[in-house]
């Protein structure tokens, strides 16, 4: 087969079939993670579950295309910084409770029941948790693959 | 209003530091120490405030949810006293780290884990909800696993792994206890649990739950049958972290929670308290005997931690006001002199690069301030009269005699003598050595200013803090603590 610049034919990662299927499914997996997060206050799910699914979508790409493909776009420092951002978002949501008097108090109001924008600060808190958990898991996974013993042998 | 800040500020510092600290030089040191200083000032304000408050208790309902449905933060004299102890040591250790941590890479990581551990400990102390206590306990211990392994050498990783295995068993047991207590009482608020348990008839169930909790906390406090993780974990950590772990972490997660749960939440059970008392005595004796023939300075100090925490357990297990005063006072004193001694061991390691007592030379000539602080620390831990260790050990021994337990009093006195013997060895071999003039290729000098500052401050505090027993000061510091532990005021004032 002729060598091309097409990323499907790079030597790293799994076979062409896996790469193609990954290309088709990975956005849906991520979308599902976002759905679980955003509707966490209305249906089963929430920030933690959504975050795990979002992290799995990234891990899926890493497994299919090999680590170099992903590490070029999301390196360890970016992933860790985003994780910290999630934690700081959650902390600032809780601190904003001081604006209505008490730490962690709901400052957004209830909204109309069963609509997306209801449940007060649960929705932003879920998003913050999703970022924290998603990128936390991704950082852990990146640590596992970046510092493997094979690298030292090379 | 300011009560949640004890958790919020360290957490904030930890996360900001992960983000900014790796890009800006000196940011971590300045920012973290500033935050620690602010938290320490808050503690001092709270000591004043808690004495002026009605009933000496303050309950903060997080999110505006009423007790017992929501999470509560509680400040009473016991928790304010513990907060002051923890944050005082953390502030001084933070300053010491500025120079000590120069030799490591990723300083921001060190400070972030340090602040996470501090947030966890502060959270355990002020939380009034048993599951929240578990969560903060996990934050503090997991951060400490990371800190023990911070050097990432073989020995440190092994110690951290050992610590993690034992720590997981202990948190598992504590979680099991929490599950059982939730199944039995259907509530998680400490005061609410207490109000249900006090009316309960099933003494056996409560005793079994208490026993499970006790094993969990005893592992965390490294009392003798479960002490063997500590002599590996504490010496392997960087010296400031050893000071934090031995000085305050084992006391917050072990001793404080035992005091809080077994005196304020569970109905007082003489048999369990007696068990705590005897475990403490055993740990005193075994710890000091194991320490006697150690030549590794930090390992020796770690064994002395086991022994001295035994004193605290003995005092608390006696369950008389005098015994509890002795235990709590010894807790404060031990956090001062043990962190001081670990910091001096760090200073020696900083200059000589070894922990072996036989390899130091000319220390009292090269490092006069370190020698001075280590001498005061050794005298305090051995219980030489004007220093703080003497007063707390004296009170514990008097409390034993008050309970007509002459054997325990004798053992406590004997262990103190053995402690003195072991520290005379340290002073002779490490500090007041014979003068040798072949100091090697490297010209050694006294450690940097920040390290000197922390050690000197702790040494002065060791010298001065005996004055707390002067009646007027004791009234402010200890009377409320003793009253809240012994008289079960906790339930009465929270569930009005």
mmCIF file of N, CA, C and O in Angstrom, chain A residues 37-72:
data_model
loop_
_atom_site.group_PDB
_atom_site.id
_atom_site.type_symbol
_atom_site.label_atom_id
_atom_site.label_comp_id
_atom_site.label_asym_id
_atom_site.label_seq_id
_atom_site.Cartn_x
_atom_site.Cartn_y
_atom_site.Cartn_z
ATOM 1 N N UNK A 37 -24.224 14.936 31.790
ATOM 2 C CA UNK A 37 -23.881 16.021 32.698
ATOM 3 C C UNK A 37 -24.984 17.069 32.765
ATOM 4 O O UNK A 37 -25.435 17.458 33.846
ATOM 5 N N UNK A 38 -25.428 17.519 31.576
ATOM 6 C CA UNK A 38 -26.355 18.657 31.554
ATOM 7 C C UNK A 38 -27.726 18.280 32.106
ATOM 8 O O UNK A 38 -28.421 19.121 32.664
ATOM 9 N N UNK A 39 -28.139 17.029 31.953
ATOM 10 C CA UNK A 39 -29.442 16.613 32.461
ATOM 11 C C UNK A 39 -29.309 15.882 33.791
ATOM 12 O O UNK A 39 -30.217 15.177 34.196
ATOM 13 N N UNK A 40 -28.163 16.076 34.449
ATOM 14 C CA UNK A 40 -27.925 15.358 35.702
ATOM 15 C C UNK A 40 -28.946 15.652 36.772
ATOM 16 O O UNK A 40 -29.245 14.795 37.597
ATOM 17 N N UNK A 41 -29.516 16.876 36.750
ATOM 18 C CA UNK A 41 -30.482 17.207 37.800
ATOM 19 C C UNK A 41 -31.885 16.751 37.446
ATOM 20 O O UNK A 41 -32.793 16.875 38.254
ATOM 21 N N UNK A 42 -32.103 16.249 36.214
ATOM 22 C CA UNK A 42 -33.445 15.835 35.808
ATOM 23 C C UNK A 42 -33.572 14.326 35.681
ATOM 24 O O UNK A 42 -34.634 13.766 35.901
ATOM 25 N N UNK A 43 -32.474 13.678 35.282
ATOM 26 C CA UNK A 43 -32.526 12.230 35.077
ATOM 27 C C UNK A 43 -31.281 11.626 35.717
ATOM 28 O O UNK A 43 -30.385 12.353 36.111
ATOM 29 N N UNK A 44 -31.199 10.302 35.779
ATOM 30 C CA UNK A 44 -30.012 9.712 36.390
ATOM 31 C C UNK A 44 -28.733 10.175 35.700
ATOM 32 O O UNK A 44 -28.704 10.382 34.499
ATOM 33 N N UNK A 45 -27.686 10.334 36.472
ATOM 34 C CA UNK A 45 -26.423 10.819 35.918
ATOM 35 C C UNK A 45 -25.917 11.983 36.739
ATOM 36 O O UNK A 45 -26.316 12.156 37.875
ATOM 37 N N UNK A 46 -25.057 12.771 36.157
ATOM 38 C CA UNK A 46 -24.504 13.912 36.878
ATOM 39 C C UNK A 46 -23.084 14.158 36.454
ATOM 40 O O UNK A 46 -22.601 13.562 35.492
ATOM 41 N N UNK A 47 -22.423 15.046 37.196
ATOM 42 C CA UNK A 47 -21.087 15.471 36.802
ATOM 43 C C UNK A 47 -20.079 14.355 36.778
ATOM 44 O O UNK A 47 -19.287 14.241 35.851
ATOM 45 N N UNK A 48 -20.106 13.487 37.778
ATOM 46 C CA UNK A 48 -19.088 12.443 37.856
ATOM 47 C C UNK A 48 -19.237 11.457 36.706
ATOM 48 O O UNK A 48 -18.274 11.177 35.981
ATOM 49 N N UNK A 49 -20.482 10.961 36.509
ATOM 50 C CA UNK A 49 -20.707 9.979 35.442
ATOM 51 C C UNK A 49 -20.397 10.594 34.088
ATOM 52 O O UNK A 49 -19.699 9.991 33.248
ATOM 53 N N UNK A 50 -20.879 11.833 33.874
ATOM 54 C CA UNK A 50 -20.611 12.510 32.605
ATOM 55 C C UNK A 50 -19.131 12.704 32.382
ATOM 56 O O UNK A 50 -18.623 12.499 31.271
ATOM 57 N N UNK A 51 -18.422 13.089 33.433
ATOM 58 C CA UNK A 51 -16.980 13.317 33.322
ATOM 59 C C UNK A 51 -16.243 12.061 32.930
ATOM 60 O O UNK A 51 -15.339 12.093 32.088
ATOM 61 N N UNK A 52 -16.653 10.932 33.519
ATOM 62 C CA UNK A 52 -15.999 9.663 33.181
ATOM 63 C C UNK A 52 -16.214 9.347 31.707
ATOM 64 O O UNK A 52 -15.278 8.931 31.005
ATOM 65 N N UNK A 53 -17.454 9.604 31.204
ATOM 66 C CA UNK A 53 -17.729 9.272 29.797
ATOM 67 C C UNK A 53 -16.934 10.187 28.872
ATOM 68 O O UNK A 53 -16.374 9.737 27.862
ATOM 69 N N UNK A 54 -16.836 11.478 29.210
ATOM 70 C CA UNK A 54 -16.046 12.399 28.382
ATOM 71 C C UNK A 54 -14.586 11.956 28.355
ATOM 72 O O UNK A 54 -13.939 11.940 27.299
ATOM 73 N N UNK A 55 -14.068 11.555 29.541
ATOM 74 C CA UNK A 55 -12.678 11.087 29.583
ATOM 75 C C UNK A 55 -12.521 9.841 28.736
ATOM 76 O O UNK A 55 -11.521 9.673 28.030
ATOM 77 N N UNK A 56 -13.545 8.950 28.758
ATOM 78 C CA UNK A 56 -13.459 7.719 27.962
ATOM 79 C C UNK A 56 -13.388 8.027 26.480
ATOM 80 O O UNK A 56 -12.712 7.314 25.725
ATOM 81 N N UNK A 57 -14.071 9.103 26.030
ATOM 82 C CA UNK A 57 -14.004 9.428 24.606
ATOM 83 C C UNK A 57 -12.578 9.792 24.208
ATOM 84 O O UNK A 57 -12.101 9.400 23.148
ATOM 85 N N UNK A 58 -11.876 10.534 25.094
ATOM 86 C CA UNK A 58 -10.471 10.854 24.784
ATOM 87 C C UNK A 58 -9.613 9.593 24.810
ATOM 88 O O UNK A 58 -8.752 9.384 23.958
ATOM 89 N N UNK A 59 -9.862 8.747 25.817
ATOM 90 C CA UNK A 59 -9.053 7.531 25.956
ATOM 91 C C UNK A 59 -9.261 6.619 24.746
ATOM 92 O O UNK A 59 -8.333 5.975 24.252
ATOM 93 N N UNK A 60 -10.502 6.627 24.233
ATOM 94 C CA UNK A 60 -10.844 5.878 23.030
ATOM 95 C C UNK A 60 -9.945 6.296 21.863
ATOM 96 O O UNK A 60 -9.358 5.463 21.169
ATOM 97 N N UNK A 61 -9.796 7.617 21.687
ATOM 98 C CA UNK A 61 -8.941 8.100 20.589
ATOM 99 C C UNK A 61 -7.501 7.659 20.818
ATOM 100 O O UNK A 61 -6.807 7.223 19.893
ATOM 101 N N UNK A 62 -7.050 7.779 22.093
ATOM 102 C CA UNK A 62 -5.655 7.408 22.377
ATOM 103 C C UNK A 62 -5.418 5.942 22.032
ATOM 104 O O UNK A 62 -4.414 5.581 21.410
ATOM 105 N N UNK A 63 -6.391 5.086 22.405
ATOM 106 C CA UNK A 63 -6.217 3.655 22.147
ATOM 107 C C UNK A 63 -6.207 3.366 20.650
ATOM 108 O O UNK A 63 -5.419 2.551 20.159
ATOM 109 N N UNK A 64 -7.102 4.059 19.916
ATOM 110 C CA UNK A 64 -7.219 3.729 18.500
ATOM 111 C C UNK A 64 -6.073 4.312 17.689
ATOM 112 O O UNK A 64 -5.510 3.645 16.825
ATOM 113 N N UNK A 65 -5.695 5.555 17.956
ATOM 114 C CA UNK A 65 -4.722 6.238 17.096
ATOM 115 C C UNK A 65 -3.311 6.256 17.660
ATOM 116 O O UNK A 65 -2.407 6.795 17.041
ATOM 117 N N UNK A 66 -3.124 5.753 18.884
ATOM 118 C CA UNK A 66 -1.784 5.822 19.479
ATOM 119 C C UNK A 66 -1.611 7.126 20.222
ATOM 120 O O UNK A 66 -2.278 8.122 19.944
ATOM 121 N N UNK A 67 -0.662 7.146 21.162
ATOM 122 C CA UNK A 67 -0.603 8.299 22.060
ATOM 123 C C UNK A 67 -0.083 9.568 21.383
ATOM 124 O O UNK A 67 -0.511 10.658 21.713
ATOM 125 N N UNK A 68 0.784 9.416 20.378
ATOM 126 C CA UNK A 68 1.393 10.625 19.802
ATOM 127 C C UNK A 68 0.353 11.528 19.162
ATOM 128 O O UNK A 68 0.461 12.750 19.194
ATOM 129 N N UNK A 69 -0.669 10.913 18.560
ATOM 130 C CA UNK A 69 -1.707 11.670 17.876
ATOM 131 C C UNK A 69 -2.422 12.601 18.852
ATOM 132 O O UNK A 69 -2.730 13.748 18.539
ATOM 133 N N UNK A 70 -2.703 12.105 20.072
ATOM 134 C CA UNK A 70 -3.462 12.898 21.039
ATOM 135 C C UNK A 70 -2.553 13.846 21.809
ATOM 136 O O UNK A 70 -2.891 14.993 22.051
ATOM 137 N N UNK A 71 -1.367 13.338 22.185
ATOM 138 C CA UNK A 71 -0.487 14.137 23.044
ATOM 139 C C UNK A 71 -0.095 15.435 22.359
ATOM 140 O O UNK A 71 0.130 16.453 23.003
ATOM 141 N N UNK A 72 -0.074 15.439 20.984
ATOM 142 C CA UNK A 72 0.216 16.685 20.273
ATOM 143 C C UNK A 72 -0.859 17.734 20.569
ATOM 144 O O UNK A 72 -0.583 18.915 20.658
#
